[in-house]
DNA sequence: TATGAATGAGTGTTCATTCAT
DNA sequence: CATGAATGAACACTCATTCAT
């Protein structure tokens, strides 16, 4: 029996359950059933419940991070990088809304349950956004005194898009994404966009 | 041993706990401890856990509704009514952020737990906003064909302010409230605001 | 408010509930509801649960005892007394089967719950039957060496009729009663019945 | 940690407790203690309380059915089959009176608790008796128009013997069994028994 | 006389977790 | 790698009982 594939099945199942029912209301059996396994098997692979939650969070974040970085690095111009950033966020959310839902649920639950503090303290996205903003500084399109402001702006827009996904249709989200692009391009960059 | 006062203490305690820990993670003992009572006493007054949650929700809503209606009706002009609406929302949220937090948590949990469907189906706020918008129509400041649009706008702004309260400082919320006023006045009314 | 009538209402309600659900499964609230009172009121009149059960038992027995004695004493001949005995048992059971049911349930439960030992130790019926048999001895129709045997026979027939009532129709019970008369008259008495 | 043996221990413990205290007064911890286990372990094997009660009932019935059928089929003549039937009932009851007690308690409780309706609806014994009576018809010793009557007679005698066991000594039960045989043989069969 | 408020002890049940296999 | 058996701690909820009013 393939261990890696099993781990993936468990992660998937756990993400669905946590997203749908929250941390406290999700039982190990629910996850195990969904993954077509025993609860003991879940333990074998991920240990205790908070560990599993953290693992799902890490996996989700890792996936996001890779996708975003890849997309941003593929774009040449910094302007294109920002556009690519918003696009990849929108695409990811649209293709798998459950992941976005899990992500925001995880943030909520981390605030409540001390055992999840690793999630609360996680800095993946701030760091990622800082890296992206730094690209702009190095390209000379962003003033170094605007760095903090710019990071905040990128974070706000990204978080906003993620939150929006909880109640919005795909179409509305697409429109919001367009708006987000305008916002980022228009207000952040020195050189006005044609 | 005053029944009414005890009921209030339980409602308060329950609101705090549900807001802080969510529905599933809140135990009846937590609530009882906070209200300085036994868990059995909570049952004596409110019955089962979902009933208590619903009671808290109803009480919160009732309070909001009364406050908002009173404030709006006290204002003469429709423009003043809108201003009063935003102000009272901001004041309420600033003075007791826990209530606002409970309110949004309740909505989230109602989606997850079928026993709470009474909360999900509650229409207090849409109706309230409809009433307010109707005042505008009767005052002649709102075209009757804009009614649905206006209701949506008011709802969006109100919900937005409530959500904002989850992560924002009081000052930032005050600023956002000002922005909200501009938005409502500028985009809804026939007669442009000077 | 009339205390005596209330006591009767409680006794009635309790008898029904105990008969229908047994001792353990009957709650004080059930009884109180049926008597249209509060559980605390039940306590006011009868004290703890076993006390109430015992009170119902005593009342039931007292009623039976009075009825039976009256009927038996009204008959002149000893033969007529035996006939009257069976008749009054049959009538009582047919008119209020719930009482008969309660009676046998009480016996069962007394064996299980030590708090009810007063019920188990009760000797009302054996004594009653002994009294009746003694009438036969004094009348010279029963030999004094047959006394124990006769008491046993009367007890068996009475108990049997009571038990029968749990699953039988009124008609069938009437027939069984006739049979019981034959049995008693034919096998107990010295002088053969014409 | 043998699952099957544990299940048997739980069934035994549960039968004892239900027989002694009735359904409502039997707690899961009592059963668990008697089986030298935790209450949670009982749940692991049998689920909820009614399920356990039903399982005990089924097991008891299954055992009875097998024993009776085996004994009856082993007898050649139909007369011998009837004798074997009474004998096996008497033996079973004498050897393990608790089982017989459980059986009658289960019937009583099933009438009271709707969750136990599976027990009330059970038709194992009527069917079994019907099968036995059919053997008599096929052997030509019973007229086909007496089938229903014969089934009733067998059922009555069997139930009577079971009920008798609740208050009688083994010796008295043995005598009653002899009487039961006479009754069945004398009144049911065409050919008179010598 | 009758009630509502309050409690402590318990009940059935669930669940995260461990462990031998 | 995966499972079934087992547990301890907890949870929602109930109930008999008391007491002040």
PDB file of N, CA, C and O (backbone and C1' of nucleotides) in Angstrom, chain A residues 26-28 40 43 48-49, chain E residues 14-20:
ATOM      1  N   UNK A  26     -15.033  18.744  13.805  1.00  0.00           N
ATOM      2  CA  UNK A  26     -14.524  17.689  12.928  1.00  0.00           C
ATOM      3  C   UNK A  26     -13.939  16.568  13.767  1.00  0.00           C
ATOM      4  O   UNK A  26     -13.043  16.799  14.568  1.00  0.00           O
ATOM      5  N   UNK A  27     -14.449  15.358  13.599  1.00  0.00           N
ATOM      6  CA  UNK A  27     -13.910  14.229  14.359  1.00  0.00           C
ATOM      7  C   UNK A  27     -12.932  13.450  13.480  1.00  0.00           C
ATOM      8  O   UNK A  27     -13.013  13.485  12.256  1.00  0.00           O
ATOM      9  N   UNK A  28     -12.060  12.746  14.168  1.00  0.00           N
ATOM     10  CA  UNK A  28     -11.093  11.944  13.425  1.00  0.00           C
ATOM     11  C   UNK A  28     -11.779  10.876  12.589  1.00  0.00           C
ATOM     12  O   UNK A  28     -11.301  10.521  11.514  1.00  0.00           O
ATOM     13  N   UNK A  40      -7.239   5.114  13.415  1.00  0.00           N
ATOM     14  CA  UNK A  40      -5.884   4.787  13.850  1.00  0.00           C
ATOM     15  C   UNK A  40      -4.878   5.020  12.735  1.00  0.00           C
ATOM     16  O   UNK A  40      -3.732   5.407  12.986  1.00  0.00           O
ATOM     17  N   UNK A  43      -3.782   8.488  12.646  1.00  0.00           N
ATOM     18  CA  UNK A  43      -2.751   8.732  13.660  1.00  0.00           C
ATOM     19  C   UNK A  43      -1.387   8.248  13.192  1.00  0.00           C
ATOM     20  O   UNK A  43      -0.375   8.885  13.430  1.00  0.00           O
ATOM     21  N   UNK A  48      -1.442  13.551  16.342  1.00  0.00           N
ATOM     22  CA  UNK A  48      -2.624  14.104  16.993  1.00  0.00           C
ATOM     23  C   UNK A  48      -3.381  15.089  16.104  1.00  0.00           C
ATOM     24  O   UNK A  48      -2.885  15.536  15.087  1.00  0.00           O
ATOM     25  N   UNK A  49      -4.578  15.396  16.582  1.00  0.00           N
ATOM     26  CA  UNK A  49      -5.468  16.218  15.776  1.00  0.00           C
ATOM     27  C   UNK A  49      -4.863  17.587  15.415  1.00  0.00           C
ATOM     28  O   UNK A  49      -4.908  17.973  14.242  1.00  0.00           O
TER      29      UNK A  49
ATOM     30  P    DT E  14     -23.043   8.196  20.289  1.00  0.00           P
ATOM     31  O5'  DT E  14     -21.768   9.133  20.536  1.00  0.00           O
ATOM     32  C5'  DT E  14     -21.982  10.500  20.790  1.00  0.00           C
ATOM     33  C4'  DT E  14     -20.651  11.209  20.918  1.00  0.00           C
ATOM     34  C3'  DT E  14     -19.618  10.823  19.849  1.00  0.00           C
ATOM     35  O3'  DT E  14     -19.049  12.030  19.384  1.00  0.00           O
ATOM     36  C1'  DT E  14     -18.679  10.551  21.987  1.00  0.00           C
ATOM     37  P    DC E  15     -18.260  12.008  18.007  1.00  0.00           P
ATOM     38  O5'  DC E  15     -16.792  12.356  18.491  1.00  0.00           O
ATOM     39  C5'  DC E  15     -16.631  13.024  19.728  1.00  0.00           C
ATOM     40  C4'  DC E  15     -15.194  12.982  20.167  1.00  0.00           C
ATOM     41  C3'  DC E  15     -14.224  12.470  19.096  1.00  0.00           C
ATOM     42  O3'  DC E  15     -13.069  13.261  19.101  1.00  0.00           O
ATOM     43  C1'  DC E  15     -14.008  11.188  21.066  1.00  0.00           C
ATOM     44  P    DA E  16     -12.211  13.392  17.801  1.00  0.00           P
ATOM     45  O5'  DA E  16     -10.779  13.453  18.462  1.00  0.00           O
ATOM     46  C5'  DA E  16     -10.529  14.396  19.488  1.00  0.00           C
ATOM     47  C4'  DA E  16      -9.472  13.877  20.435  1.00  0.00           C
ATOM     48  C3'  DA E  16      -8.147  13.514  19.783  1.00  0.00           C
ATOM     49  O3'  DA E  16      -7.112  13.951  20.643  1.00  0.00           O
ATOM     50  C1'  DA E  16      -9.043  11.607  20.860  1.00  0.00           C
ATOM     51  P    DT E  17      -5.646  13.874  20.070  1.00  0.00           P
ATOM     52  O5'  DT E  17      -5.167  12.473  20.638  1.00  0.00           O
ATOM     53  C5'  DT E  17      -5.286  12.237  22.048  1.00  0.00           C
ATOM     54  C4'  DT E  17      -5.061  10.775  22.342  1.00  0.00           C
ATOM     55  C3'  DT E  17      -3.857  10.129  21.645  1.00  0.00           C
ATOM     56  O3'  DT E  17      -2.882   9.855  22.630  1.00  0.00           O
ATOM     57  C1'  DT E  17      -5.728   8.672  21.749  1.00  0.00           C
ATOM     58  P    DT E  18      -1.462   9.315  22.230  1.00  0.00           P
ATOM     59  O5'  DT E  18      -1.537   7.770  22.626  1.00  0.00           O
ATOM     60  C5'  DT E  18      -1.926   7.426  23.949  1.00  0.00           C
ATOM     61  C4'  DT E  18      -2.075   5.922  24.079  1.00  0.00           C
ATOM     62  C3'  DT E  18      -0.865   5.124  23.565  1.00  0.00           C
ATOM     63  O3'  DT E  18      -0.518   4.197  24.582  1.00  0.00           O
ATOM     64  C1'  DT E  18      -2.878   4.296  22.623  1.00  0.00           C
ATOM     65  P    DC E  19       0.931   3.536  24.591  1.00  0.00           P
ATOM     66  O5'  DC E  19       0.584   2.047  24.119  1.00  0.00           O
ATOM     67  C5'  DC E  19      -0.489   1.350  24.750  1.00  0.00           C
ATOM     68  C4'  DC E  19      -0.838   0.105  23.968  1.00  0.00           C
ATOM     69  C3'  DC E  19       0.371  -0.556  23.278  1.00  0.00           C
ATOM     70  O3'  DC E  19       0.315  -1.942  23.553  1.00  0.00           O
ATOM     71  C1'  DC E  19      -1.389  -0.274  21.757  1.00  0.00           C
ATOM     72  P    DA E  20       1.643  -2.782  23.759  1.00  0.00           P
ATOM     73  O5'  DA E  20       1.098  -4.238  23.417  1.00  0.00           O
ATOM     74  C5'  DA E  20      -0.208  -4.610  23.848  1.00  0.00           C
ATOM     75  C4'  DA E  20      -0.875  -5.479  22.785  1.00  0.00           C
ATOM     76  C3'  DA E  20       0.050  -6.491  22.121  1.00  0.00           C
ATOM     77  O3'  DA E  20      -0.638  -7.735  21.996  1.00  0.00           O
ATOM     78  C1'  DA E  20      -0.900  -5.081  20.470  1.00  0.00           C
TER      79       DA E  20
END
